[in-house]
Amino acid sequence: MHSLKNRFFLLIIGLFICPVLTTGQGVLSFEDVMKFEDIGSIELSDNGNWAAYEIWPDRGDGKVEVKSTNGRQTFSMKLGASPKITSNGAWVAAFRKVKLAEELKAEKDKPKQGLLLLSTNDGEVTEFDSVQSFSFSENGKWLAVHHMQSKGVEDLKSKNDKLGRELVLQNLDSGDQFQLPFVREMAFDSLSQYLAYSVVDTSGAENGAYIFDLGAWESKEINTAENGFYANLTWDHEPQNLAFTKATLDTSYVESDASLHLWSASDSNLQTLIEQGESNDGFVLRSNNRLTFTNDGNRLFFGFMDAEMAALDSKKEEDEEDSEEEIDIYDVEEITDDRGLDIWHGDDPLIKTHEKNTWNSRKNHLYTAVYHLDRNEWVQLADHNIPDVSIAHNPDLVLGSDDTPYMKERTWDGTYRDYYTVDLNTGEREQFLEHFGGWVNLSPEGKFAAYYQDKQWYLMDTQSLESKNLTAEIDVPFYDEDHDYPSDVPGYGVAGWIEKDAAVMIYDKYDIWRFDTSNGNSRNITEGKGREENRIFRIERMNKDRDEAFENNEDLLLTSYHDLNKNFGFYAAKTNRSGINRLLEEDKKFTFVEKAEDANTILYKREAYDEFPNIWVANNWKFNRTNKLTNLHDDLHEKWNWGKAELVDWLSLDGKFIQGVVIKPDNYDPNKRYPIMTYYYRFFTDRLHDFNEPKTNHRPVFAQYVSDEYVVFLPDIRFEVGRPGFAATKSLVPGIQKLVEMGIADEDKLGLHGHSWSGYQTAFMVTQTDIFDAAVSGAPVSNMTSAYSGIRWGSGMARQFQYEKTQSRIGKTLIEAPLAYIENSPVFYADKITTPMLIMHGDDDGAVPWEQSIEMYLAMRRYNKDVIFLQYHNEPHHPQKIENRLDYAIRMKEYFDYYLKGEGEPKWIIKGEEYRGN
């Protein structure tokens, strides 16, 4: 299948004829990219009157902008980031970042971030220095500012990392401030009557749990103890109960076991729920914890640690040996105590690298328990047999799972678990799934559980443990119709539950279905319009914090995506009937941002390839009135030759329908042929209406190439299990041929760029065809036979699962199918390559071993191929340092310019660069 450039045959179609657009011809430079501003961290006040958002460039200094949603008032907070708005919209706070130039100049004593507080009444800004964190009270009348550690205490903190820091509490109405020293933790209650805080001071004498009464403006002691350590301050939702743990610090600041307490604001009663040392055998209560009240306030979830693991944290350093003691230089045990050794045993549940990587999470694992506040007793729910329990707010049961029997399989297969129901009142458990590789979704009232297995959805009664198949009789697939991996085919997920556990909603590829739990009867909520019209509908939950069930007759806001036309929209539906209503749909991309908590105001984004995703505001979720709130980059076509995006389609070599995105310059001339820069991975046509944000990184900036009179091509790829490289070639190359036949592409100026998985595809593809004139391959796998038993150093996992089950798509072991590994490895066909190739890899890559690029480079070099390898020092899978990101972006552009446009004579391309020491 070599030299496809001369062997592909496709129908010739008429050339596209369109007028030349006379617009700005500016080229987007690397400096332009670094200065290009983006919107981030969008916040909307609960009353819907104010929005706050970041405006920051790719590199440099930015700001937070605060704007009334009616568009009449705008304020700016220079260097602001991560804004938060009070519920009443009266105040906005944001971190004050350090100017980049100042940060770069400072070698020691780096300047620290501060805080900006803005009044939306007049725009006045108050500043705070050296701020670690901040929060508003729920009613928006108080601001708590947690400062960084002061210089005088920093040396002490190196010995006691639990020392508190100064907290400033400010009344926003009066401006009065209260200084609270050595505060470790803080938490406002939901009714804005109290601020709870814990203290760890330098002497340990004032350590304790306190509350600041926001009505009386005074602090009150809840409980104190010399060298006490109070943590996990957690308020209940309405009863104003405060839960926390209490431990003791020894002279080395090591924690003891903890106790669990509950303080009531109504009568200031402090109750000890669990005494220090009170636990089941093999478990202890520690400050490493996570406390959660149930919605009804009747139960408190917490966790125990494994006693042996907890002891490792508590182990004190051994006393140094007497320097005068005789040393036996031949003591074998003494010598070997300092060995550097890991023992890899064939029966280890996890391979050593994965074991090390997951050590902290396993050591600190919490075994869930529940305290029943109405009867003052606790029940341990998780243990070594069922280590994982998910909390739930129903009064009867939770779900537990255990993956320990199947840990070894993770190396080559995936994650499997045994699933159990766990009784909240007794801790008794019953198994209902074994060796299960999916997720189980428990209904809000705990009566049912939904799960997906063997391409079908099942509903289980949690009392009888009987399951029924919900989807077997429905003549549409509920499995992923585009799945092209060796793993089991997944489903599309649960959309939600109906109140009182009356029904569960489930997605297929296009539509939303409702299944009654009483009889399994189904209703297509979207009336089958999704599948009929190629629209993918999904529910947009307007209250992001809401985890309860939908009402039986609730209005639903749906997002839509047209799977062929690639445009987006919003639709309306009902939970208890079939039918949809279009609310907003254009040849654009729409993204829901937020709905105001106490108003109808909606924020959303609208974008296209040539339209920046500005913020828009709607008066309600039906989008009856909409207005553009921000106006960034409305002059793209005036400043730069930005271009336009359109769809094309073709047939792969084996007749599969495939689409791609073509981005042409504004001054596109149909009588001229253009150099092509192809960028791809798997499915990219859903980016037709994406605004390609200019960023300095390993990805090409589309507008930078288009403005310099390239055409950018984003093709979809349809893979085959066992033949991923060939499938990519069969999908993509006919798309290139289509561009040539349409008169768009210059067949002698065809570029190919890929990174990671598409870096592999790029390296493979140039061994199969000579159609490309330059290729850039970032972090590629070149030799599947050596990569198969390599390590993903970032996670510590072996790479075998990736080939047998996931992305690399071989579907068999190296022993079972050695030829498949060889046939899909570009290194074995390096002698066939005629395309110049630039390889890039960071030598600290935790995903793809950088030795894979060395193998490809050496193979090409051995056969005198045109190859250059860029090795970036101490960089991971995607280069992170600005100097390396920018350097790679420049070299990538120079490489394509040199080979596709004949521009420049870069010495590094022509002669390379000799090593001359550091």
PDB file of C-alpha atoms in Angstrom, residues 72-271:
ATOM      1  CA  ARG A  72     -25.199  49.694  31.258  1.00  0.00           C
ATOM      2  CA  GLN A  73     -22.306  49.535  33.746  1.00  0.00           C
ATOM      3  CA  THR A  74     -18.824  48.084  33.431  1.00  0.00           C
ATOM      4  CA  PHE A  75     -15.987  48.063  35.955  1.00  0.00           C
ATOM      5  CA  SER A  76     -12.461  46.749  35.643  1.00  0.00           C
ATOM      6  CA  MET A  77     -10.213  45.046  38.210  1.00  0.00           C
ATOM      7  CA  LYS A  78      -6.644  45.147  36.889  1.00  0.00           C
ATOM      8  CA  LEU A  79      -4.679  41.923  37.386  1.00  0.00           C
ATOM      9  CA  GLY A  80      -7.871  40.304  38.701  1.00  0.00           C
ATOM     10  CA  ALA A  81      -8.453  36.535  38.476  1.00  0.00           C
ATOM     11  CA  SER A  82     -10.970  33.930  39.710  1.00  0.00           C
ATOM     12  CA  PRO A  83     -13.783  36.373  40.593  1.00  0.00           C
ATOM     13  CA  LYS A  84     -16.630  35.655  43.005  1.00  0.00           C
ATOM     14  CA  ILE A  85     -19.819  37.725  43.364  1.00  0.00           C
ATOM     15  CA  THR A  86     -21.936  38.118  46.475  1.00  0.00           C
ATOM     16  CA  SER A  87     -25.439  36.675  46.238  1.00  0.00           C
ATOM     17  CA  ASN A  88     -26.944  40.178  46.161  1.00  0.00           C
ATOM     18  CA  GLY A  89     -24.517  41.344  43.474  1.00  0.00           C
ATOM     19  CA  ALA A  90     -23.243  44.212  45.623  1.00  0.00           C
ATOM     20  CA  TRP A  91     -19.619  43.076  45.796  1.00  0.00           C
ATOM     21  CA  VAL A  92     -17.090  41.292  43.625  1.00  0.00           C
ATOM     22  CA  ALA A  93     -13.798  39.882  44.901  1.00  0.00           C
ATOM     23  CA  ALA A  94     -10.947  38.553  42.787  1.00  0.00           C
ATOM     24  CA  PHE A  95      -7.366  37.553  43.363  1.00  0.00           C
ATOM     25  CA  ARG A  96      -4.868  40.230  42.370  1.00  0.00           C
ATOM     26  CA  LYS A  97      -2.159  38.483  40.387  1.00  0.00           C
ATOM     27  CA  VAL A  98       1.417  39.711  40.179  1.00  0.00           C
ATOM     28  CA  LYS A  99       2.507  41.525  37.035  1.00  0.00           C
ATOM     29  CA  LEU A 100       4.387  39.082  34.843  1.00  0.00           C
ATOM     30  CA  ALA A 101       7.366  41.425  34.405  1.00  0.00           C
ATOM     31  CA  GLU A 102       7.722  41.794  38.184  1.00  0.00           C
ATOM     32  CA  GLU A 103       7.455  38.041  38.680  1.00  0.00           C
ATOM     33  CA  LEU A 104      10.149  37.403  36.070  1.00  0.00           C
ATOM     34  CA  LYS A 105      12.498  40.002  37.570  1.00  0.00           C
ATOM     35  CA  ALA A 106      12.236  38.723  41.130  1.00  0.00           C
ATOM     36  CA  GLU A 107      14.850  36.074  41.885  1.00  0.00           C
ATOM     37  CA  LYS A 108      14.176  35.801  45.625  1.00  0.00           C
ATOM     38  CA  ASP A 109      11.169  36.790  47.698  1.00  0.00           C
ATOM     39  CA  LYS A 110       8.777  36.436  44.803  1.00  0.00           C
ATOM     40  CA  PRO A 111       5.886  38.927  45.075  1.00  0.00           C
ATOM     41  CA  LYS A 112       2.649  37.341  46.316  1.00  0.00           C
ATOM     42  CA  GLN A 113      -0.884  37.574  45.060  1.00  0.00           C
ATOM     43  CA  GLY A 114      -3.372  39.844  46.801  1.00  0.00           C
ATOM     44  CA  LEU A 115      -7.119  40.437  46.704  1.00  0.00           C
ATOM     45  CA  LEU A 116      -9.302  43.059  45.040  1.00  0.00           C
ATOM     46  CA  LEU A 117     -12.751  43.917  46.431  1.00  0.00           C
ATOM     47  CA  LEU A 118     -15.050  45.959  44.193  1.00  0.00           C
ATOM     48  CA  SER A 119     -18.325  47.645  45.055  1.00  0.00           C
ATOM     49  CA  THR A 120     -20.798  47.446  42.160  1.00  0.00           C
ATOM     50  CA  ASN A 121     -22.479  50.558  43.587  1.00  0.00           C
ATOM     51  CA  ASP A 122     -19.649  52.903  42.590  1.00  0.00           C
ATOM     52  CA  GLY A 123     -16.789  50.732  41.293  1.00  0.00           C
ATOM     53  CA  GLU A 124     -14.509  51.550  44.205  1.00  0.00           C
ATOM     54  CA  VAL A 125     -11.799  48.914  44.745  1.00  0.00           C
ATOM     55  CA  THR A 126     -10.214  47.932  48.064  1.00  0.00           C
ATOM     56  CA  GLU A 127      -6.991  45.925  48.043  1.00  0.00           C
ATOM     57  CA  PHE A 128      -5.582  43.281  50.398  1.00  0.00           C
ATOM     58  CA  ASP A 129      -1.992  42.035  50.241  1.00  0.00           C
ATOM     59  CA  SER A 130      -0.642  38.487  50.514  1.00  0.00           C
ATOM     60  CA  VAL A 131      -3.886  36.528  50.235  1.00  0.00           C
ATOM     61  CA  GLN A 132      -4.146  32.733  50.134  1.00  0.00           C
ATOM     62  CA  SER A 133      -7.942  32.379  49.867  1.00  0.00           C
ATOM     63  CA  PHE A 134     -11.220  34.200  50.462  1.00  0.00           C
ATOM     64  CA  SER A 135     -14.952  33.570  50.739  1.00  0.00           C
ATOM     65  CA  PHE A 136     -18.215  35.474  51.086  1.00  0.00           C
ATOM     66  CA  SER A 137     -21.022  34.678  53.475  1.00  0.00           C
ATOM     67  CA  GLU A 138     -24.194  33.353  51.845  1.00  0.00           C
ATOM     68  CA  ASN A 139     -26.066  36.648  52.358  1.00  0.00           C
ATOM     69  CA  GLY A 140     -23.186  38.646  50.832  1.00  0.00           C
ATOM     70  CA  LYS A 141     -22.624  40.836  53.896  1.00  0.00           C
ATOM     71  CA  TRP A 142     -19.309  39.419  55.101  1.00  0.00           C
ATOM     72  CA  LEU A 143     -15.945  38.754  53.490  1.00  0.00           C
ATOM     73  CA  ALA A 144     -13.343  36.430  55.017  1.00  0.00           C
ATOM     74  CA  VAL A 145      -9.787  36.957  53.762  1.00  0.00           C
ATOM     75  CA  HIS A 146      -7.256  34.265  54.636  1.00  0.00           C
ATOM     76  CA  HIS A 147      -3.748  35.666  54.357  1.00  0.00           C
ATOM     77  CA  MET A 148      -0.549  33.864  53.487  1.00  0.00           C
ATOM     78  CA  GLN A 149       1.856  33.040  56.251  1.00  0.00           C
ATOM     79  CA  SER A 150       3.767  36.059  57.517  1.00  0.00           C
ATOM     80  CA  LYS A 151       7.538  36.067  57.097  1.00  0.00           C
ATOM     81  CA  GLY A 152       8.203  35.741  60.833  1.00  0.00           C
ATOM     82  CA  VAL A 153       6.209  32.534  61.003  1.00  0.00           C
ATOM     83  CA  GLU A 154       7.452  30.885  57.789  1.00  0.00           C
ATOM     84  CA  ASP A 155      10.475  29.296  59.509  1.00  0.00           C
ATOM     85  CA  LEU A 156       8.232  27.881  62.228  1.00  0.00           C
ATOM     86  CA  LYS A 157       5.849  26.577  59.568  1.00  0.00           C
ATOM     87  CA  SER A 158       8.642  24.498  58.078  1.00  0.00           C
ATOM     88  CA  LYS A 159       8.603  22.566  61.354  1.00  0.00           C
ATOM     89  CA  ASN A 160       4.830  22.715  61.901  1.00  0.00           C
ATOM     90  CA  ASP A 161       3.043  22.768  58.564  1.00  0.00           C
ATOM     91  CA  LYS A 162      -0.293  22.901  60.375  1.00  0.00           C
ATOM     92  CA  LEU A 163       0.180  26.435  61.711  1.00  0.00           C
ATOM     93  CA  GLY A 164      -2.721  28.762  61.048  1.00  0.00           C
ATOM     94  CA  ARG A 165      -2.614  32.111  59.258  1.00  0.00           C
ATOM     95  CA  GLU A 166      -4.175  35.511  59.860  1.00  0.00           C
ATOM     96  CA  LEU A 167      -7.844  35.798  58.890  1.00  0.00           C
ATOM     97  CA  VAL A 168      -9.442  39.185  58.284  1.00  0.00           C
ATOM     98  CA  LEU A 169     -13.221  39.270  58.567  1.00  0.00           C
ATOM     99  CA  GLN A 170     -14.863  42.344  57.103  1.00  0.00           C
ATOM    100  CA  ASN A 171     -18.433  43.542  57.378  1.00  0.00           C
ATOM    101  CA  LEU A 172     -19.187  44.785  53.874  1.00  0.00           C
ATOM    102  CA  ASP A 173     -21.935  47.181  54.958  1.00  0.00           C
ATOM    103  CA  SER A 174     -19.973  49.042  57.633  1.00  0.00           C
ATOM    104  CA  GLY A 175     -16.417  48.317  56.580  1.00  0.00           C
ATOM    105  CA  ASP A 176     -15.519  47.103  60.089  1.00  0.00           C
ATOM    106  CA  GLN A 177     -12.728  44.543  60.192  1.00  0.00           C
ATOM    107  CA  PHE A 178     -11.834  41.842  62.704  1.00  0.00           C
ATOM    108  CA  GLN A 179      -8.402  40.193  62.832  1.00  0.00           C
ATOM    109  CA  LEU A 180      -8.361  36.543  63.830  1.00  0.00           C
ATOM    110  CA  PRO A 181      -4.809  35.180  64.239  1.00  0.00           C
ATOM    111  CA  PHE A 182      -3.517  31.693  63.379  1.00  0.00           C
ATOM    112  CA  VAL A 183      -6.674  30.471  61.676  1.00  0.00           C
ATOM    113  CA  ARG A 184      -6.230  27.024  60.142  1.00  0.00           C
ATOM    114  CA  GLU A 185      -9.707  26.465  58.639  1.00  0.00           C
ATOM    115  CA  MET A 186     -12.865  28.557  58.222  1.00  0.00           C
ATOM    116  CA  ALA A 187     -16.438  28.003  57.090  1.00  0.00           C
ATOM    117  CA  PHE A 188     -19.534  30.236  56.944  1.00  0.00           C
ATOM    118  CA  ASP A 189     -22.852  28.611  57.831  1.00  0.00           C
ATOM    119  CA  SER A 190     -25.590  28.592  55.182  1.00  0.00           C
ATOM    120  CA  LEU A 191     -27.742  31.118  57.097  1.00  0.00           C
ATOM    121  CA  SER A 192     -24.893  33.654  57.432  1.00  0.00           C
ATOM    122  CA  GLN A 193     -25.126  33.798  61.202  1.00  0.00           C
ATOM    123  CA  TYR A 194     -21.757  32.293  62.068  1.00  0.00           C
ATOM    124  CA  LEU A 195     -18.230  31.831  60.844  1.00  0.00           C
ATOM    125  CA  ALA A 196     -16.619  28.695  62.249  1.00  0.00           C
ATOM    126  CA  TYR A 197     -12.836  28.637  62.432  1.00  0.00           C
ATOM    127  CA  SER A 198     -10.057  26.591  63.963  1.00  0.00           C
ATOM    128  CA  VAL A 199      -6.812  27.898  65.441  1.00  0.00           C
ATOM    129  CA  VAL A 200      -3.319  26.389  65.489  1.00  0.00           C
ATOM    130  CA  ASP A 201      -0.865  28.897  66.993  1.00  0.00           C
ATOM    131  CA  THR A 202       2.871  28.835  67.599  1.00  0.00           C
ATOM    132  CA  SER A 203       2.596  27.887  71.278  1.00  0.00           C
ATOM    133  CA  GLY A 204      -0.378  25.546  70.977  1.00  0.00           C
ATOM    134  CA  ALA A 205      -2.023  27.272  73.924  1.00  0.00           C
ATOM    135  CA  GLU A 206      -4.903  28.808  71.975  1.00  0.00           C
ATOM    136  CA  ASN A 207      -5.574  25.859  69.703  1.00  0.00           C
ATOM    137  CA  GLY A 208      -9.274  25.223  69.378  1.00  0.00           C
ATOM    138  CA  ALA A 209     -12.524  25.450  67.486  1.00  0.00           C
ATOM    139  CA  TYR A 210     -14.314  28.807  67.576  1.00  0.00           C
ATOM    140  CA  ILE A 211     -17.259  30.576  66.054  1.00  0.00           C
ATOM    141  CA  PHE A 212     -17.576  34.260  65.219  1.00  0.00           C
ATOM    142  CA  ASP A 213     -21.142  35.423  65.810  1.00  0.00           C
ATOM    143  CA  LEU A 214     -21.938  37.581  62.763  1.00  0.00           C
ATOM    144  CA  GLY A 215     -24.848  39.189  64.590  1.00  0.00           C
ATOM    145  CA  ALA A 216     -23.084  40.026  67.856  1.00  0.00           C
ATOM    146  CA  TRP A 217     -19.710  40.667  66.181  1.00  0.00           C
ATOM    147  CA  GLU A 218     -17.786  38.581  68.683  1.00  0.00           C
ATOM    148  CA  SER A 219     -15.860  35.311  68.851  1.00  0.00           C
ATOM    149  CA  LYS A 220     -16.958  32.434  71.058  1.00  0.00           C
ATOM    150  CA  GLU A 221     -15.071  29.362  72.083  1.00  0.00           C
ATOM    151  CA  ILE A 222     -16.517  25.988  71.120  1.00  0.00           C
ATOM    152  CA  ASN A 223     -13.709  23.817  72.413  1.00  0.00           C
ATOM    153  CA  THR A 224     -10.014  24.353  73.096  1.00  0.00           C
ATOM    154  CA  ALA A 225      -7.125  22.138  74.083  1.00  0.00           C
ATOM    155  CA  GLU A 226      -3.428  22.740  74.362  1.00  0.00           C
ATOM    156  CA  ASN A 227      -1.793  21.408  71.190  1.00  0.00           C
ATOM    157  CA  GLY A 228      -5.199  20.387  69.894  1.00  0.00           C
ATOM    158  CA  PHE A 229      -5.752  20.015  66.174  1.00  0.00           C
ATOM    159  CA  TYR A 230      -9.283  20.838  65.010  1.00  0.00           C
ATOM    160  CA  ALA A 231     -10.165  20.103  61.404  1.00  0.00           C
ATOM    161  CA  ASN A 232     -12.895  19.306  58.856  1.00  0.00           C
ATOM    162  CA  LEU A 233     -15.238  22.128  59.907  1.00  0.00           C
ATOM    163  CA  THR A 234     -18.542  21.211  58.243  1.00  0.00           C
ATOM    164  CA  TRP A 235     -21.911  22.930  58.625  1.00  0.00           C
ATOM    165  CA  ASP A 236     -25.250  21.231  58.206  1.00  0.00           C
ATOM    166  CA  HIS A 237     -27.573  22.908  55.705  1.00  0.00           C
ATOM    167  CA  GLU A 238     -30.202  24.464  57.996  1.00  0.00           C
ATOM    168  CA  PRO A 239     -30.180  23.161  61.588  1.00  0.00           C
ATOM    169  CA  GLN A 240     -26.878  25.030  62.093  1.00  0.00           C
ATOM    170  CA  ASN A 241     -25.022  22.077  63.449  1.00  0.00           C
ATOM    171  CA  LEU A 242     -21.253  22.122  63.083  1.00  0.00           C
ATOM    172  CA  ALA A 243     -19.272  18.885  62.833  1.00  0.00           C
ATOM    173  CA  PHE A 244     -15.510  18.686  63.239  1.00  0.00           C
ATOM    174  CA  THR A 245     -12.676  16.376  64.229  1.00  0.00           C
ATOM    175  CA  LYS A 246     -10.289  16.897  67.110  1.00  0.00           C
ATOM    176  CA  ALA A 247      -6.816  15.415  67.529  1.00  0.00           C
ATOM    177  CA  THR A 248      -3.650  16.255  69.491  1.00  0.00           C
ATOM    178  CA  LEU A 249      -0.255  17.302  68.157  1.00  0.00           C
ATOM    179  CA  ASP A 250       2.840  15.954  69.878  1.00  0.00           C
ATOM    180  CA  THR A 251       6.116  17.853  70.186  1.00  0.00           C
ATOM    181  CA  SER A 252       7.025  16.832  66.627  1.00  0.00           C
ATOM    182  CA  TYR A 253       3.617  18.110  65.400  1.00  0.00           C
ATOM    183  CA  VAL A 254       2.474  14.585  64.593  1.00  0.00           C
ATOM    184  CA  GLU A 255      -1.269  13.981  64.988  1.00  0.00           C
ATOM    185  CA  SER A 256      -2.887  11.517  67.316  1.00  0.00           C
ATOM    186  CA  ASP A 257      -6.060   9.626  66.507  1.00  0.00           C
ATOM    187  CA  ALA A 258      -9.068  11.928  66.386  1.00  0.00           C
ATOM    188  CA  SER A 259     -12.497  12.250  67.919  1.00  0.00           C
ATOM    189  CA  LEU A 260     -15.659  13.447  66.158  1.00  0.00           C
ATOM    190  CA  HIS A 261     -17.843  16.233  67.552  1.00  0.00           C
ATOM    191  CA  LEU A 262     -21.098  18.062  66.866  1.00  0.00           C
ATOM    192  CA  TRP A 263     -21.837  21.576  68.065  1.00  0.00           C
ATOM    193  CA  SER A 264     -25.354  22.998  67.973  1.00  0.00           C
ATOM    194  CA  ALA A 265     -25.789  26.734  67.396  1.00  0.00           C
ATOM    195  CA  SER A 266     -29.284  26.694  68.890  1.00  0.00           C
ATOM    196  CA  ASP A 267     -28.136  25.837  72.435  1.00  0.00           C
ATOM    197  CA  SER A 268     -24.309  25.874  72.158  1.00  0.00           C
ATOM    198  CA  ASN A 269     -24.298  22.203  73.114  1.00  0.00           C
ATOM    199  CA  LEU A 270     -21.142  20.289  72.213  1.00  0.00           C
ATOM    200  CA  GLN A 271     -21.570  16.573  71.735  1.00  0.00           C
TER     201      GLN A 271
END
